[in-house]
Amino acid sequence: MLRQDGTVCSEATTPGVQQQQLWSLGKRQSSGCVYSSTHGFNPEEIREKLQAFPGGSIDLLKQESGVAVLTINNPSRMNAFSGSMMVDLEERVSQLESWTDCKGLIVQGAAGTFCSGSDLNAVRAISNPQDGMKMCMFMQNALTRLLRLPLISVALVEGRALGGGAELTTACDFRLLASGSVIQFVHKHMGLVPGWGGAARLVRVVGSQNALKLLGGAVKVDPGLGLQIGLADGVLEVPQAEEGADTLLQQAENWLSQYTKGPAPVIQAVKKVVLSGRELPLSEALRTEKDVFGTVWGGPANLQALASKSKHK
Ligand SMILES: CCCC(=O)SCCNC(=O)CCNC(=O)[C@H](O)C(C)(C)COP(=O)(O)OP(=O)(O)OC[C@H]1O[C@@H](n2cnc3c(N)ncnc32)[C@H](O)[C@@H]1OP(=O)(O)O
């Protein structure tokens, strides 16, 4: 059953329609926004305002493998988020939510750098508190939906991830840092704190002590520090120009494949139980886990594994 706040609580499951149910469970939870009209949030109004600051794009490539690539594309501004890119992001997340075969997602920046945060030209133009709040709610909704997608996501960070760009990395399940890259929550230097949900997510990734250090000191997190505090899940070497070396994207796809190998319903179920464990109180998380279990128990992958008498050596 779907609660009004977008979370899922338990309901009886009937074996046989399990795969369909898993998808709808994942979809229902992933579409749970933080803000709605009950919070005075009017998405149409802010969409229109954001569209007045055009430039760049958010590009989505869905691949047969079930792994999609989302590219932050505004190279002349170091992939800063223009207003229209924020609206684009929301649209791409909607497209991913309705992709039934999804298994994984790589979020990258175009042209050798990740993202320099919100476009400072747009920020200046909407620097009044009312517009700031609306933009903040809009981006929190979009990034919460991104993190709740029933797939396994990784931010591929090359170059710099600054401000909102750093926040975006925390809306992915994992982060891979290329050699020489930096994640920096520069908000304090801008007289700000994160507003796209980056602080709340950062605390969950690195713990409150480390989050306080990173935000309070606007610390530059390089791959070494990232690994040490758990912000980075792996480090990739930027390939030399010589022929044959895997690109960073290929390396990220290889890395992600350890988690996306296998049937989509099972990968989606894995994400779903982890997500509910992270977001729901224990009793609700347990009931959700039971429901998700019911969608894979006796399903094609389960039956095939039983028939092949697989051993786990
Ligand atoms: C809740 C969200 C909070 C936020 O995200 S606030 C925004 C936080 N981000 C920033 O303050 C980034 C400011 N930019 C910088 O520090 C530097 O440009 C940066 C990214 C380190 C790159 O330095 P450099 O390699 O020296 O390159 P550069 O400065 O010449 O930049 C190349 C062109 O990109 C532009 N750019 C970079 N970041 C931008 C941004 N966020 N908004 C708008 N334009 C931005 C920059 O102005 C420059 O443009 P132009 O060539 O002068 O026309």
PDB file of N, CA and C in Angstrom, residues 223-265:
ATOM      1  N   PRO A 223      40.623  11.580  -4.536  1.00  0.00           N
ATOM      2  CA  PRO A 223      40.311  10.144  -4.474  1.00  0.00           C
ATOM      3  C   PRO A 223      40.816   9.472  -3.182  1.00  0.00           C
ATOM      4  N   GLY A 224      41.997   9.876  -2.704  1.00  0.00           N
ATOM      5  CA  GLY A 224      42.549   9.250  -1.487  1.00  0.00           C
ATOM      6  C   GLY A 224      41.658   9.516  -0.281  1.00  0.00           C
ATOM      7  N   LEU A 225      41.329  10.782  -0.069  1.00  0.00           N
ATOM      8  CA  LEU A 225      40.459  11.131   1.063  1.00  0.00           C
ATOM      9  C   LEU A 225      39.070  10.516   0.870  1.00  0.00           C
ATOM     10  N   GLY A 226      38.606  10.509  -0.383  1.00  0.00           N
ATOM     11  CA  GLY A 226      37.293   9.924  -0.669  1.00  0.00           C
ATOM     12  C   GLY A 226      37.217   8.469  -0.235  1.00  0.00           C
ATOM     13  N   LEU A 227      38.260   7.689  -0.566  1.00  0.00           N
ATOM     14  CA  LEU A 227      38.277   6.273  -0.170  1.00  0.00           C
ATOM     15  C   LEU A 227      38.314   6.140   1.348  1.00  0.00           C
ATOM     16  N   GLN A 228      39.140   7.010   1.971  1.00  0.00           N
ATOM     17  CA  GLN A 228      39.327   6.936   3.429  1.00  0.00           C
ATOM     18  C   GLN A 228      38.012   7.160   4.182  1.00  0.00           C
ATOM     19  N   ILE A 229      37.203   8.109   3.736  1.00  0.00           N
ATOM     20  CA  ILE A 229      35.974   8.426   4.489  1.00  0.00           C
ATOM     21  C   ILE A 229      34.725   7.745   3.905  1.00  0.00           C
ATOM     22  N   GLY A 230      34.898   7.029   2.804  1.00  0.00           N
ATOM     23  CA  GLY A 230      33.754   6.293   2.240  1.00  0.00           C
ATOM     24  C   GLY A 230      32.912   7.101   1.261  1.00  0.00           C
ATOM     25  N   LEU A 231      33.423   8.274   0.855  1.00  0.00           N
ATOM     26  CA  LEU A 231      32.674   9.025  -0.171  1.00  0.00           C
ATOM     27  C   LEU A 231      32.955   8.421  -1.550  1.00  0.00           C
ATOM     28  N   ALA A 232      34.166   7.899  -1.730  1.00  0.00           N
ATOM     29  CA  ALA A 232      34.512   7.226  -2.991  1.00  0.00           C
ATOM     30  C   ALA A 232      34.409   5.719  -2.794  1.00  0.00           C
ATOM     31  N   ASP A 233      33.845   5.052  -3.787  1.00  0.00           N
ATOM     32  CA  ASP A 233      33.745   3.592  -3.754  1.00  0.00           C
ATOM     33  C   ASP A 233      34.792   2.937  -4.632  1.00  0.00           C
ATOM     34  N   GLY A 234      35.503   3.754  -5.389  1.00  0.00           N
ATOM     35  CA  GLY A 234      36.568   3.240  -6.230  1.00  0.00           C
ATOM     36  C   GLY A 234      37.273   4.395  -6.914  1.00  0.00           C
ATOM     37  N   VAL A 235      38.500   4.122  -7.368  1.00  0.00           N
ATOM     38  CA  VAL A 235      39.287   5.146  -8.063  1.00  0.00           C
ATOM     39  C   VAL A 235      39.631   4.609  -9.447  1.00  0.00           C
ATOM     40  N   LEU A 236      39.444   5.438 -10.448  1.00  0.00           N
ATOM     41  CA  LEU A 236      39.738   5.035 -11.829  1.00  0.00           C
ATOM     42  C   LEU A 236      40.906   5.860 -12.354  1.00  0.00           C
ATOM     43  N   GLU A 237      41.758   5.201 -13.118  1.00  0.00           N
ATOM     44  CA  GLU A 237      42.885   5.911 -13.721  1.00  0.00           C
ATOM     45  C   GLU A 237      42.436   6.570 -15.021  1.00  0.00           C
ATOM     46  N   VAL A 238      42.705   7.858 -15.152  1.00  0.00           N
ATOM     47  CA  VAL A 238      42.413   8.524 -16.430  1.00  0.00           C
ATOM     48  C   VAL A 238      43.324   7.894 -17.476  1.00  0.00           C
ATOM     49  N   PRO A 239      42.754   7.340 -18.558  1.00  0.00           N
ATOM     50  CA  PRO A 239      43.601   6.620 -19.522  1.00  0.00           C
ATOM     51  C   PRO A 239      44.542   7.553 -20.270  1.00  0.00           C
ATOM     52  N   GLN A 240      45.716   7.030 -20.571  1.00  0.00           N
ATOM     53  CA  GLN A 240      46.662   7.776 -21.400  1.00  0.00           C
ATOM     54  C   GLN A 240      46.158   7.743 -22.845  1.00  0.00           C
ATOM     55  N   ALA A 241      46.762   8.572 -23.645  1.00  0.00           N
ATOM     56  CA  ALA A 241      46.294   8.697 -25.032  1.00  0.00           C
ATOM     57  C   ALA A 241      46.503   7.417 -25.844  1.00  0.00           C
ATOM     58  N   GLU A 242      47.387   6.514 -25.365  1.00  0.00           N
ATOM     59  CA  GLU A 242      47.721   5.344 -26.205  1.00  0.00           C
ATOM     60  C   GLU A 242      46.479   4.502 -26.499  1.00  0.00           C
ATOM     61  N   GLU A 243      46.549   3.867 -27.659  1.00  0.00           N
ATOM     62  CA  GLU A 243      45.398   3.119 -28.154  1.00  0.00           C
ATOM     63  C   GLU A 243      45.073   1.927 -27.259  1.00  0.00           C
ATOM     64  N   GLY A 244      43.826   1.595 -27.162  1.00  0.00           N
ATOM     65  CA  GLY A 244      43.443   0.357 -26.481  1.00  0.00           C
ATOM     66  C   GLY A 244      43.042   0.522 -25.028  1.00  0.00           C
ATOM     67  N   ALA A 245      43.435   1.625 -24.391  1.00  0.00           N
ATOM     68  CA  ALA A 245      43.076   1.776 -22.976  1.00  0.00           C
ATOM     69  C   ALA A 245      41.578   2.059 -22.861  1.00  0.00           C
ATOM     70  N   ASP A 246      40.951   1.462 -21.826  1.00  0.00           N
ATOM     71  CA  ASP A 246      39.519   1.699 -21.624  1.00  0.00           C
ATOM     72  C   ASP A 246      39.266   3.155 -21.264  1.00  0.00           C
ATOM     73  N   THR A 247      38.228   3.733 -21.813  1.00  0.00           N
ATOM     74  CA  THR A 247      37.839   5.083 -21.403  1.00  0.00           C
ATOM     75  C   THR A 247      37.313   5.007 -19.966  1.00  0.00           C
ATOM     76  N   LEU A 248      37.187   6.173 -19.339  1.00  0.00           N
ATOM     77  CA  LEU A 248      36.640   6.185 -17.972  1.00  0.00           C
ATOM     78  C   LEU A 248      35.231   5.606 -17.952  1.00  0.00           C
ATOM     79  N   LEU A 249      34.451   5.913 -18.997  1.00  0.00           N
ATOM     80  CA  LEU A 249      33.083   5.393 -19.046  1.00  0.00           C
ATOM     81  C   LEU A 249      33.093   3.864 -19.141  1.00  0.00           C
ATOM     82  N   GLN A 250      33.999   3.322 -19.980  1.00  0.00           N
ATOM     83  CA  GLN A 250      34.089   1.848 -20.072  1.00  0.00           C
ATOM     84  C   GLN A 250      34.503   1.251 -18.723  1.00  0.00           C
ATOM     85  N   GLN A 251      35.467   1.924 -18.066  1.00  0.00           N
ATOM     86  CA  GLN A 251      35.902   1.426 -16.753  1.00  0.00           C
ATOM     87  C   GLN A 251      34.736   1.448 -15.758  1.00  0.00           C
ATOM     88  N   ALA A 252      33.956   2.524 -15.816  1.00  0.00           N
ATOM     89  CA  ALA A 252      32.808   2.635 -14.890  1.00  0.00           C
ATOM     90  C   ALA A 252      31.777   1.550 -15.204  1.00  0.00           C
ATOM     91  N   GLU A 253      31.566   1.288 -16.486  1.00  0.00           N
ATOM     92  CA  GLU A 253      30.597   0.237 -16.865  1.00  0.00           C
ATOM     93  C   GLU A 253      31.076  -1.128 -16.379  1.00  0.00           C
ATOM     94  N   ASN A 254      32.392  -1.381 -16.528  1.00  0.00           N
ATOM     95  CA  ASN A 254      32.947  -2.656 -16.025  1.00  0.00           C
ATOM     96  C   ASN A 254      32.757  -2.766 -14.518  1.00  0.00           C
ATOM     97  N   TRP A 255      33.054  -1.673 -13.823  1.00  0.00           N
ATOM     98  CA  TRP A 255      32.947  -1.672 -12.352  1.00  0.00           C
ATOM     99  C   TRP A 255      31.499  -1.943 -11.931  1.00  0.00           C
ATOM    100  N   LEU A 256      30.569  -1.266 -12.603  1.00  0.00           N
ATOM    101  CA  LEU A 256      29.162  -1.389 -12.232  1.00  0.00           C
ATOM    102  C   LEU A 256      28.609  -2.779 -12.546  1.00  0.00           C
ATOM    103  N   SER A 257      29.214  -3.449 -13.545  1.00  0.00           N
ATOM    104  CA  SER A 257      28.652  -4.734 -13.988  1.00  0.00           C
ATOM    105  C   SER A 257      28.685  -5.783 -12.878  1.00  0.00           C
ATOM    106  N   GLN A 258      29.573  -5.621 -11.888  1.00  0.00           N
ATOM    107  CA  GLN A 258      29.583  -6.587 -10.778  1.00  0.00           C
ATOM    108  C   GLN A 258      28.251  -6.546 -10.012  1.00  0.00           C
ATOM    109  N   TYR A 259      27.540  -5.430 -10.103  1.00  0.00           N
ATOM    110  CA  TYR A 259      26.255  -5.295  -9.398  1.00  0.00           C
ATOM    111  C   TYR A 259      25.049  -5.405 -10.327  1.00  0.00           C
ATOM    112  N   THR A 260      25.271  -5.231 -11.623  1.00  0.00           N
ATOM    113  CA  THR A 260      24.125  -5.222 -12.556  1.00  0.00           C
ATOM    114  C   THR A 260      24.030  -6.500 -13.383  1.00  0.00           C
ATOM    115  N   LYS A 261      24.984  -7.430 -13.136  1.00  0.00           N
ATOM    116  CA  LYS A 261      24.900  -8.719 -13.828  1.00  0.00           C
ATOM    117  C   LYS A 261      23.666  -9.473 -13.326  1.00  0.00           C
ATOM    118  N   GLY A 262      22.903 -10.062 -14.221  1.00  0.00           N
ATOM    119  CA  GLY A 262      21.750 -10.846 -13.777  1.00  0.00           C
ATOM    120  C   GLY A 262      20.439 -10.227 -14.245  1.00  0.00           C
ATOM    121  N   PRO A 263      19.326 -10.899 -13.918  1.00  0.00           N
ATOM    122  CA  PRO A 263      18.018 -10.438 -14.405  1.00  0.00           C
ATOM    123  C   PRO A 263      17.572  -9.132 -13.741  1.00  0.00           C
ATOM    124  N   ALA A 264      16.952  -8.267 -14.538  1.00  0.00           N
ATOM    125  CA  ALA A 264      16.523  -6.954 -14.041  1.00  0.00           C
ATOM    126  C   ALA A 264      15.638  -7.049 -12.788  1.00  0.00           C
ATOM    127  N   PRO A 265      14.659  -7.971 -12.742  1.00  0.00           N
ATOM    128  CA  PRO A 265      13.789  -7.996 -11.553  1.00  0.00           C
ATOM    129  C   PRO A 265      14.559  -8.250 -10.253  1.00  0.00           C
TER     130      PRO A 265
END
